[in-house]
Amino acid sequence: MTTDFTEKNRQAFDKKAATYKSGFEKVVETLVNVVQEQRSWVSDTWVDTEAGKGKEIKALEYACGPGYISLALAPFVNRVVGMDISDNMLEEFKKHVREAGRSETMIGVKADLVSESSPAEVSGPEYFNFDLVFVSMALHHFEFPEKAMINLGKRLKKGGVMMIIDMIPEDHHGHEHEHARHQMGDMVDTISKHGFSLEEMRTMYENAGVGIGFEYKVLESPLVFTKDGKTFEKTIFIARGQK
Ligand SMILES: C[S@@+](CC[C@H](N)C(=O)[O-])C[C@H]1O[C@@H](n2cnc3c(N)ncnc32)[C@H](O)[C@@H]1O
């Protein structure tokens, strides 16, 4: 059963889908650069690497939104599945996939792996055995991030890699939520946790059975958000670990 918190996220992102890029233009650009620059650090298995040669490499982006990050990695894998809870985001995902001429190898599907362990929509074999599972700028929107990582870990093949990109915690003396409301308005109500530390991520990776070779690094370029003519920055990390 999808929870109230997840439902709040679905409604908020349904509304945002069509105008996602306005205000997030720089954010998207930075994230695309990050995944393309860091992919060799994340995994050695890509269509253009020795380890990936001759393999059918499958990737899953959970909480894929409009698909910009999936599309940035699509040239380096054979198949991408995007999952999200927002129908409108999935419409955007599919539109961008079509525009990029990648409809043969990329699909978008609605599923909630945060509150449900095995939703019927994604129970088929095409939704398992991934080489790469990734979540970009969405873990902080999940009511149960630990559970989500456990459910996602089950979808990886042995040796497969989980990549997470999210915010580092900032110290606002217990007033993180108020601080964030000031910056991002009502969207703050879709956030369950304001950033994840190295130790928190290590524990979550280990509990999800994807702790082999765990690494976490803070990235130099922050994400620059624009809202109502004002800008604010968020420092992000990238983490990886294997099953
Ligand atoms: C900030 S966007 C990030 C989109 C994309 N990953 C990116 O980096 O551009 C967050 C996405 O998470 C999705 N989302 C929020 N809660 C979710 C949940 N419980 N399960 C799946 N997707 C969720 C939203 O619908 C939205 O598309």
PDB file of C-alpha atoms and ligand atoms in Angstrom:
ATOM      1  CA  MET A   1       0.000   0.000   0.000  1.00  0.00           C
ATOM      2  CA  THR A   2       1.315   3.400  -0.976  1.00  0.00           C
ATOM      3  CA  THR A   3       1.521   5.679   2.087  1.00  0.00           C
ATOM      4  CA  ASP A   4       0.300   9.269   2.569  1.00  0.00           C
ATOM      5  CA  PHE A   5       3.854  10.562   2.352  1.00  0.00           C
ATOM      6  CA  THR A   6       4.481   8.799  -0.951  1.00  0.00           C
ATOM      7  CA  GLU A   7       1.127  10.072  -2.202  1.00  0.00           C
ATOM      8  CA  LYS A   8       2.178  13.623  -1.312  1.00  0.00           C
ATOM      9  CA  ASN A   9       5.342  13.102  -3.387  1.00  0.00           C
ATOM     10  CA  ARG A  10       3.350  11.700  -6.281  1.00  0.00           C
ATOM     11  CA  GLN A  11       1.031  14.704  -6.350  1.00  0.00           C
ATOM     12  CA  ALA A  12       3.836  17.247  -5.949  1.00  0.00           C
ATOM     13  CA  PHE A  13       5.934  15.742  -8.745  1.00  0.00           C
ATOM     14  CA  ASP A  14       2.922  15.214 -10.991  1.00  0.00           C
ATOM     15  CA  LYS A  15       2.468  18.984 -10.814  1.00  0.00           C
ATOM     16  CA  LYS A  16       6.135  19.710 -11.380  1.00  0.00           C
ATOM     17  CA  ALA A  17       6.708  17.311 -14.266  1.00  0.00           C
ATOM     18  CA  ALA A  18       5.962  19.598 -17.221  1.00  0.00           C
ATOM     19  CA  THR A  19       8.103  22.474 -15.934  1.00  0.00           C
ATOM     20  CA  TYR A  20      10.800  20.400 -14.217  1.00  0.00           C
ATOM     21  CA  LYS A  21      13.697  21.926 -16.088  1.00  0.00           C
ATOM     22  CA  SER A  22      12.851  25.554 -15.378  1.00  0.00           C
ATOM     23  CA  GLY A  23      14.770  26.366 -12.232  1.00  0.00           C
ATOM     24  CA  PHE A  24      16.537  23.010 -12.386  1.00  0.00           C
ATOM     25  CA  GLU A  25      18.419  23.657 -15.611  1.00  0.00           C
ATOM     26  CA  LYS A  26      21.782  24.027 -13.889  1.00  0.00           C
ATOM     27  CA  VAL A  27      21.006  21.134 -11.532  1.00  0.00           C
ATOM     28  CA  VAL A  28      20.296  18.794 -14.433  1.00  0.00           C
ATOM     29  CA  GLU A  29      23.420  19.942 -16.267  1.00  0.00           C
ATOM     30  CA  THR A  30      25.596  19.323 -13.205  1.00  0.00           C
ATOM     31  CA  LEU A  31      24.075  15.875 -12.555  1.00  0.00           C
ATOM     32  CA  VAL A  32      24.539  14.831 -16.177  1.00  0.00           C
ATOM     33  CA  ASN A  33      28.209  15.870 -15.985  1.00  0.00           C
ATOM     34  CA  VAL A  34      28.643  14.058 -12.664  1.00  0.00           C
ATOM     35  CA  VAL A  35      27.356  10.699 -13.895  1.00  0.00           C
ATOM     36  CA  GLN A  36      29.301  10.875 -17.141  1.00  0.00           C
ATOM     37  CA  GLU A  37      32.528  11.880 -15.382  1.00  0.00           C
ATOM     38  CA  GLN A  38      32.153   9.441 -12.490  1.00  0.00           C
ATOM     39  CA  ARG A  39      30.830   6.368 -14.282  1.00  0.00           C
ATOM     40  CA  SER A  40      34.233   4.629 -14.405  1.00  0.00           C
ATOM     41  CA  TRP A  41      34.614   5.236 -10.669  1.00  0.00           C
ATOM     42  CA  VAL A  42      31.153   3.754 -10.091  1.00  0.00           C
ATOM     43  CA  SER A  43      31.502   0.605 -12.207  1.00  0.00           C
ATOM     44  CA  ASP A  44      33.865  -1.052 -14.674  1.00  0.00           C
ATOM     45  CA  THR A  45      31.038  -2.636 -16.670  1.00  0.00           C
ATOM     46  CA  TRP A  46      29.941  -0.455 -19.596  1.00  0.00           C
ATOM     47  CA  VAL A  47      29.528  -1.130 -23.300  1.00  0.00           C
ATOM     48  CA  ASP A  48      32.834   0.638 -24.000  1.00  0.00           C
ATOM     49  CA  THR A  49      34.953  -1.152 -21.355  1.00  0.00           C
ATOM     50  CA  GLU A  50      36.831  -4.451 -21.326  1.00  0.00           C
ATOM     51  CA  ALA A  51      34.672  -5.784 -18.450  1.00  0.00           C
ATOM     52  CA  GLY A  52      31.466  -4.963 -20.311  1.00  0.00           C
ATOM     53  CA  LYS A  53      32.446  -6.289 -23.737  1.00  0.00           C
ATOM     54  CA  GLY A  54      29.909  -8.742 -25.164  1.00  0.00           C
ATOM     55  CA  LYS A  55      27.597  -8.407 -22.163  1.00  0.00           C
ATOM     56  CA  GLU A  56      23.974  -7.326 -22.113  1.00  0.00           C
ATOM     57  CA  ILE A  57      24.237  -4.500 -19.563  1.00  0.00           C
ATOM     58  CA  LYS A  58      20.980  -3.535 -17.859  1.00  0.00           C
ATOM     59  CA  ALA A  59      20.416  -0.452 -15.718  1.00  0.00           C
ATOM     60  CA  LEU A  60      17.531   0.606 -13.482  1.00  0.00           C
ATOM     61  CA  GLU A  61      16.964   4.202 -12.468  1.00  0.00           C
ATOM     62  CA  TYR A  62      14.574   4.307  -9.553  1.00  0.00           C
ATOM     63  CA  ALA A  63      12.692   7.641  -9.175  1.00  0.00           C
ATOM     64  CA  CYS A  64      13.812   8.498 -12.690  1.00  0.00           C
ATOM     65  CA  GLY A  65      11.721  11.658 -13.060  1.00  0.00           C
ATOM     66  CA  PRO A  66      11.966  13.114 -16.573  1.00  0.00           C
ATOM     67  CA  GLY A  67      14.865  10.814 -17.431  1.00  0.00           C
ATOM     68  CA  TYR A  68      17.796  13.175 -17.930  1.00  0.00           C
ATOM     69  CA  ILE A  69      20.146  11.036 -15.851  1.00  0.00           C
ATOM     70  CA  SER A  70      18.980   7.792 -17.469  1.00  0.00           C
ATOM     71  CA  LEU A  71      19.575   9.363 -20.880  1.00  0.00           C
ATOM     72  CA  ALA A  72      23.059  10.505 -19.844  1.00  0.00           C
ATOM     73  CA  LEU A  73      24.035   6.903 -19.072  1.00  0.00           C
ATOM     74  CA  ALA A  74      22.009   5.220 -21.831  1.00  0.00           C
ATOM     75  CA  PRO A  75      24.842   5.295 -24.424  1.00  0.00           C
ATOM     76  CA  PHE A  76      26.982   3.179 -22.082  1.00  0.00           C
ATOM     77  CA  VAL A  77      24.507   0.360 -21.334  1.00  0.00           C
ATOM     78  CA  ASN A  78      22.229  -1.848 -23.447  1.00  0.00           C
ATOM     79  CA  ARG A  79      18.929  -1.344 -21.635  1.00  0.00           C
ATOM     80  CA  VAL A  80      17.491   1.157 -19.157  1.00  0.00           C
ATOM     81  CA  VAL A  81      14.371   0.773 -17.063  1.00  0.00           C
ATOM     82  CA  GLY A  82      13.092   3.966 -15.423  1.00  0.00           C
ATOM     83  CA  MET A  83      10.682   3.630 -12.486  1.00  0.00           C
ATOM     84  CA  ASP A  84       8.772   6.417 -10.767  1.00  0.00           C
ATOM     85  CA  ILE A  85       5.517   6.914  -8.868  1.00  0.00           C
ATOM     86  CA  SER A  86       4.464   9.999 -10.836  1.00  0.00           C
ATOM     87  CA  ASP A  87       2.518   9.353 -14.059  1.00  0.00           C
ATOM     88  CA  ASN A  88       3.353  12.807 -15.372  1.00  0.00           C
ATOM     89  CA  MET A  89       7.068  12.309 -14.732  1.00  0.00           C
ATOM     90  CA  LEU A  90       6.868   9.000 -16.583  1.00  0.00           C
ATOM     91  CA  GLU A  91       5.157  10.777 -19.493  1.00  0.00           C
ATOM     92  CA  GLU A  92       8.087  13.208 -19.595  1.00  0.00           C
ATOM     93  CA  PHE A  93      10.524  10.289 -19.368  1.00  0.00           C
ATOM     94  CA  LYS A  94       8.875   8.573 -22.322  1.00  0.00           C
ATOM     95  CA  LYS A  95       8.760  11.798 -24.346  1.00  0.00           C
ATOM     96  CA  HIS A  96      12.471  12.451 -23.794  1.00  0.00           C
ATOM     97  CA  VAL A  97      13.315   8.836 -24.633  1.00  0.00           C
ATOM     98  CA  ARG A  98      11.342   9.131 -27.893  1.00  0.00           C
ATOM     99  CA  GLU A  99      13.020  12.430 -28.756  1.00  0.00           C
ATOM    100  CA  ALA A 100      16.425  10.835 -28.168  1.00  0.00           C
ATOM    101  CA  GLY A 101      15.475   7.917 -30.447  1.00  0.00           C
ATOM    102  CA  ARG A 102      15.957   5.390 -27.643  1.00  0.00           C
ATOM    103  CA  SER A 103      12.460   3.887 -27.353  1.00  0.00           C
ATOM    104  CA  GLU A 104      13.790   0.453 -28.341  1.00  0.00           C
ATOM    105  CA  THR A 105      16.084   0.188 -25.346  1.00  0.00           C
ATOM    106  CA  MET A 106      14.516   2.346 -22.635  1.00  0.00           C
ATOM    107  CA  ILE A 107      11.207   1.832 -20.864  1.00  0.00           C
ATOM    108  CA  GLY A 108       9.452   3.722 -18.100  1.00  0.00           C
ATOM    109  CA  VAL A 109       7.161   2.005 -15.611  1.00  0.00           C
ATOM    110  CA  LYS A 110       5.171   3.124 -12.601  1.00  0.00           C
ATOM    111  CA  ALA A 111       6.127   1.342  -9.388  1.00  0.00           C
ATOM    112  CA  ASP A 112       6.553   2.033  -5.692  1.00  0.00           C
ATOM    113  CA  LEU A 113       9.503   0.146  -4.241  1.00  0.00           C
ATOM    114  CA  VAL A 114       9.630   2.370  -1.166  1.00  0.00           C
ATOM    115  CA  SER A 115       6.472   1.208   0.558  1.00  0.00           C
ATOM    116  CA  GLU A 116       6.025  -2.068  -1.314  1.00  0.00           C
ATOM    117  CA  SER A 117       8.538  -4.923  -1.465  1.00  0.00           C
ATOM    118  CA  SER A 118       7.297  -6.582  -4.625  1.00  0.00           C
ATOM    119  CA  PRO A 119       4.695  -4.603  -6.558  1.00  0.00           C
ATOM    120  CA  ALA A 120       2.898  -6.675  -9.206  1.00  0.00           C
ATOM    121  CA  GLU A 121       3.682  -4.218 -12.058  1.00  0.00           C
ATOM    122  CA  VAL A 122       7.396  -4.959 -11.819  1.00  0.00           C
ATOM    123  CA  SER A 123       7.414  -8.632 -10.893  1.00  0.00           C
ATOM    124  CA  GLY A 124       8.561  -9.924 -14.306  1.00  0.00           C
ATOM    125  CA  PRO A 125      12.140 -11.063 -14.988  1.00  0.00           C
ATOM    126  CA  GLU A 126      12.855  -7.905 -17.034  1.00  0.00           C
ATOM    127  CA  TYR A 127      12.713  -5.966 -13.756  1.00  0.00           C
ATOM    128  CA  PHE A 128      15.421  -8.020 -12.022  1.00  0.00           C
ATOM    129  CA  ASN A 129      19.050  -8.934 -12.490  1.00  0.00           C
ATOM    130  CA  PHE A 130      20.335  -5.431 -13.183  1.00  0.00           C
ATOM    131  CA  ASP A 131      24.041  -4.640 -13.547  1.00  0.00           C
ATOM    132  CA  LEU A 132      23.451  -1.127 -12.256  1.00  0.00           C
ATOM    133  CA  VAL A 133      20.724   0.356 -10.064  1.00  0.00           C
ATOM    134  CA  PHE A 134      20.844   4.069  -9.389  1.00  0.00           C
ATOM    135  CA  VAL A 135      18.913   6.771  -7.553  1.00  0.00           C
ATOM    136  CA  SER A 136      19.685  10.416  -8.272  1.00  0.00           C
ATOM    137  CA  MET A 137      18.438  13.209  -6.003  1.00  0.00           C
ATOM    138  CA  ALA A 138      15.463  11.203  -4.810  1.00  0.00           C
ATOM    139  CA  LEU A 139      16.486   9.161  -1.735  1.00  0.00           C
ATOM    140  CA  HIS A 140      15.685  12.186   0.472  1.00  0.00           C
ATOM    141  CA  HIS A 141      12.098  12.067  -0.827  1.00  0.00           C
ATOM    142  CA  PHE A 142      11.550   8.489   0.325  1.00  0.00           C
ATOM    143  CA  GLU A 143       9.664   7.840   3.540  1.00  0.00           C
ATOM    144  CA  PHE A 144      11.710   4.670   4.083  1.00  0.00           C
ATOM    145  CA  PRO A 145      15.082   5.128   2.362  1.00  0.00           C
ATOM    146  CA  GLU A 146      16.593   2.060   4.080  1.00  0.00           C
ATOM    147  CA  LYS A 147      13.749  -0.163   2.911  1.00  0.00           C
ATOM    148  CA  ALA A 148      13.960   1.272  -0.605  1.00  0.00           C
ATOM    149  CA  MET A 149      17.641   0.358  -0.792  1.00  0.00           C
ATOM    150  CA  ILE A 150      16.902  -3.184   0.433  1.00  0.00           C
ATOM    151  CA  ASN A 151      14.186  -3.579  -2.219  1.00  0.00           C
ATOM    152  CA  LEU A 152      16.472  -2.161  -4.900  1.00  0.00           C
ATOM    153  CA  GLY A 153      19.361  -4.375  -3.806  1.00  0.00           C
ATOM    154  CA  LYS A 154      17.185  -7.414  -4.532  1.00  0.00           C
ATOM    155  CA  ARG A 155      16.925  -6.264  -8.147  1.00  0.00           C
ATOM    156  CA  LEU A 156      20.693  -6.269  -8.697  1.00  0.00           C
ATOM    157  CA  LYS A 157      22.580  -9.253 -10.013  1.00  0.00           C
ATOM    158  CA  LYS A 158      25.468 -10.577  -7.920  1.00  0.00           C
ATOM    159  CA  GLY A 159      28.396  -8.258  -8.553  1.00  0.00           C
ATOM    160  CA  GLY A 160      26.043  -5.494  -9.731  1.00  0.00           C
ATOM    161  CA  VAL A 161      26.537  -1.917  -8.554  1.00  0.00           C
ATOM    162  CA  MET A 162      24.252   0.497  -6.710  1.00  0.00           C
ATOM    163  CA  MET A 163      24.922   4.204  -7.232  1.00  0.00           C
ATOM    164  CA  ILE A 164      23.308   6.894  -5.123  1.00  0.00           C
ATOM    165  CA  ILE A 165      23.608  10.639  -5.626  1.00  0.00           C
ATOM    166  CA  ASP A 166      22.121  12.837  -2.926  1.00  0.00           C
ATOM    167  CA  MET A 167      22.781  15.757  -0.606  1.00  0.00           C
ATOM    168  CA  ILE A 168      25.226  15.754   2.279  1.00  0.00           C
ATOM    169  CA  PRO A 169      23.707  16.748   5.642  1.00  0.00           C
ATOM    170  CA  GLU A 170      24.040  20.439   6.531  1.00  0.00           C
ATOM    171  CA  ASP A 171      24.202  21.585  10.125  1.00  0.00           C
ATOM    172  CA  HIS A 172      21.359  23.975  10.891  1.00  0.00           C
ATOM    173  CA  HIS A 173      21.246  23.142  14.596  1.00  0.00           C
ATOM    174  CA  GLY A 174      18.107  21.037  14.429  1.00  0.00           C
ATOM    175  CA  HIS A 175      16.302  23.545  12.201  1.00  0.00           C
ATOM    176  CA  GLU A 176      17.025  21.774   8.908  1.00  0.00           C
ATOM    177  CA  HIS A 177      13.362  21.605   7.933  1.00  0.00           C
ATOM    178  CA  GLU A 178      12.697  25.320   8.552  1.00  0.00           C
ATOM    179  CA  HIS A 179      15.879  26.237   6.721  1.00  0.00           C
ATOM    180  CA  ALA A 180      14.851  24.130   3.732  1.00  0.00           C
ATOM    181  CA  ARG A 181      11.306  25.565   3.751  1.00  0.00           C
ATOM    182  CA  HIS A 182      12.818  28.998   3.475  1.00  0.00           C
ATOM    183  CA  GLN A 183      14.743  27.877   0.387  1.00  0.00           C
ATOM    184  CA  MET A 184      12.304  25.619  -1.410  1.00  0.00           C
ATOM    185  CA  GLY A 185       8.861  26.480  -0.054  1.00  0.00           C
ATOM    186  CA  ASP A 186       6.216  23.761   0.195  1.00  0.00           C
ATOM    187  CA  MET A 187       8.353  21.187  -1.633  1.00  0.00           C
ATOM    188  CA  VAL A 188      10.025  20.723   1.739  1.00  0.00           C
ATOM    189  CA  ASP A 189       6.998  18.658   2.776  1.00  0.00           C
ATOM    190  CA  THR A 190       8.032  15.993   0.243  1.00  0.00           C
ATOM    191  CA  ILE A 191      11.422  15.569   1.930  1.00  0.00           C
ATOM    192  CA  SER A 192      11.865  12.907   4.595  1.00  0.00           C
ATOM    193  CA  LYS A 193      15.529  13.455   5.412  1.00  0.00           C
ATOM    194  CA  HIS A 194      17.906  16.361   4.824  1.00  0.00           C
ATOM    195  CA  GLY A 195      20.983  14.634   3.520  1.00  0.00           C
ATOM    196  CA  PHE A 196      22.929  11.454   4.259  1.00  0.00           C
ATOM    197  CA  SER A 197      26.372  11.200   5.850  1.00  0.00           C
ATOM    198  CA  LEU A 198      29.097   8.757   4.849  1.00  0.00           C
ATOM    199  CA  GLU A 199      28.400   6.587   7.906  1.00  0.00           C
ATOM    200  CA  GLU A 200      24.644   6.580   7.316  1.00  0.00           C
ATOM    201  CA  MET A 201      25.162   5.564   3.706  1.00  0.00           C
ATOM    202  CA  ARG A 202      27.682   2.869   4.643  1.00  0.00           C
ATOM    203  CA  THR A 203      25.170   1.296   7.046  1.00  0.00           C
ATOM    204  CA  MET A 204      22.380   1.482   4.472  1.00  0.00           C
ATOM    205  CA  TYR A 205      24.558  -0.078   1.775  1.00  0.00           C
ATOM    206  CA  GLU A 206      25.583  -2.891   4.127  1.00  0.00           C
ATOM    207  CA  ASN A 207      22.000  -3.541   5.246  1.00  0.00           C
ATOM    208  CA  ALA A 208      20.890  -3.697   1.617  1.00  0.00           C
ATOM    209  CA  GLY A 209      23.541  -6.319   0.844  1.00  0.00           C
ATOM    210  CA  VAL A 210      25.410  -3.966  -1.499  1.00  0.00           C
ATOM    211  CA  GLY A 211      28.294  -2.977   0.768  1.00  0.00           C
ATOM    212  CA  ILE A 212      31.133  -4.609  -1.189  1.00  0.00           C
ATOM    213  CA  GLY A 213      33.646  -1.952  -2.222  1.00  0.00           C
ATOM    214  CA  PHE A 214      31.481   0.784  -0.676  1.00  0.00           C
ATOM    215  CA  GLU A 215      32.753   4.285  -1.378  1.00  0.00           C
ATOM    216  CA  TYR A 216      31.300   7.745  -0.830  1.00  0.00           C
ATOM    217  CA  LYS A 217      32.737  10.967  -2.085  1.00  0.00           C
ATOM    218  CA  VAL A 218      31.653  14.551  -1.757  1.00  0.00           C
ATOM    219  CA  LEU A 219      31.607  16.350  -5.093  1.00  0.00           C
ATOM    220  CA  GLU A 220      33.309  19.659  -5.670  1.00  0.00           C
ATOM    221  CA  SER A 221      30.605  21.293  -7.793  1.00  0.00           C
ATOM    222  CA  PRO A 222      27.436  21.940  -5.794  1.00  0.00           C
ATOM    223  CA  LEU A 223      23.962  21.875  -7.312  1.00  0.00           C
ATOM    224  CA  VAL A 224      22.763  25.417  -7.930  1.00  0.00           C
ATOM    225  CA  PHE A 225      18.984  25.818  -7.579  1.00  0.00           C
ATOM    226  CA  THR A 226      16.959  28.853  -8.638  1.00  0.00           C
ATOM    227  CA  LYS A 227      13.636  29.589  -6.976  1.00  0.00           C
ATOM    228  CA  ASP A 228      11.668  32.831  -7.255  1.00  0.00           C
ATOM    229  CA  GLY A 229      14.692  34.636  -8.621  1.00  0.00           C
ATOM    230  CA  LYS A 230      16.937  33.537  -5.737  1.00  0.00           C
ATOM    231  CA  THR A 231      19.632  30.911  -5.938  1.00  0.00           C
ATOM    232  CA  PHE A 232      20.852  28.470  -3.319  1.00  0.00           C
ATOM    233  CA  GLU A 233      23.409  25.679  -3.384  1.00  0.00           C
ATOM    234  CA  LYS A 234      23.462  22.101  -2.155  1.00  0.00           C
ATOM    235  CA  THR A 235      26.597  20.018  -1.814  1.00  0.00           C
ATOM    236  CA  ILE A 236      26.103  16.478  -3.025  1.00  0.00           C
ATOM    237  CA  PHE A 237      27.837  13.109  -2.713  1.00  0.00           C
ATOM    238  CA  ILE A 238      28.085  10.112  -4.975  1.00  0.00           C
ATOM    239  CA  ALA A 239      28.199   6.631  -3.449  1.00  0.00           C
ATOM    240  CA  ARG A 240      28.751   3.164  -4.895  1.00  0.00           C
ATOM    241  CA  GLY A 241      28.750  -0.386  -3.589  1.00  0.00           C
ATOM    242  CA  GLN A 242      28.364  -3.891  -4.974  1.00  0.00           C
ATOM    243  CA  LYS A 243      26.224  -6.919  -4.264  1.00  0.00           C
TER     244      LYS A 243
HETATM  245  C1  LIG B   1      14.064  15.548  -7.680  1.00  0.00           C
HETATM  246  S1  LIG B   1      13.341  14.358  -8.741  1.00  0.00           S
HETATM  247  C2  LIG B   1      14.780  13.511  -9.374  1.00  0.00           C
HETATM  248  C3  LIG B   1      14.566  12.947 -10.755  1.00  0.00           C
HETATM  249  C4  LIG B   1      15.780  12.297 -11.398  1.00  0.00           C
HETATM  250  N1  LIG B   1      16.230  11.145 -10.662  1.00  0.00           N
HETATM  251  C5  LIG B   1      16.907  13.297 -11.567  1.00  0.00           C
HETATM  252  O1  LIG B   1      17.930  13.186 -10.883  1.00  0.00           O
HETATM  253  O2  LIG B   1      16.764  14.201 -12.401  1.00  0.00           O
HETATM  254  C6  LIG B   1      12.630  13.194  -7.622  1.00  0.00           C
HETATM  255  C7  LIG B   1      11.796  12.111  -8.271  1.00  0.00           C
HETATM  256  O3  LIG B   1      11.494  11.149  -7.277  1.00  0.00           O
HETATM  257  C8  LIG B   1      10.196  10.654  -7.516  1.00  0.00           C
HETATM  258  N2  LIG B   1       9.714  10.036  -6.278  1.00  0.00           N
HETATM  259  C9  LIG B   1       9.421  10.624  -5.099  1.00  0.00           C
HETATM  260  N3  LIG B   1       9.050   9.706  -4.196  1.00  0.00           N
HETATM  261  C10 LIG B   1       9.108   8.498  -4.822  1.00  0.00           C
HETATM  262  C11 LIG B   1       8.846   7.161  -4.416  1.00  0.00           C
HETATM  263  N4  LIG B   1       8.427   6.886  -3.207  1.00  0.00           N
HETATM  264  N5  LIG B   1       9.029   6.174  -5.326  1.00  0.00           N
HETATM  265  C12 LIG B   1       9.440   6.453  -6.582  1.00  0.00           C
HETATM  266  N6  LIG B   1       9.689   7.690  -7.023  1.00  0.00           N
HETATM  267  C13 LIG B   1       9.538   8.704  -6.143  1.00  0.00           C
HETATM  268  C14 LIG B   1       9.417  11.872  -7.965  1.00  0.00           C
HETATM  269  O4  LIG B   1       8.211  11.559  -8.636  1.00  0.00           O
HETATM  270  C15 LIG B   1      10.453  12.580  -8.847  1.00  0.00           C
HETATM  271  O5  LIG B   1      10.339  12.158 -10.184  1.00  0.00           O
END
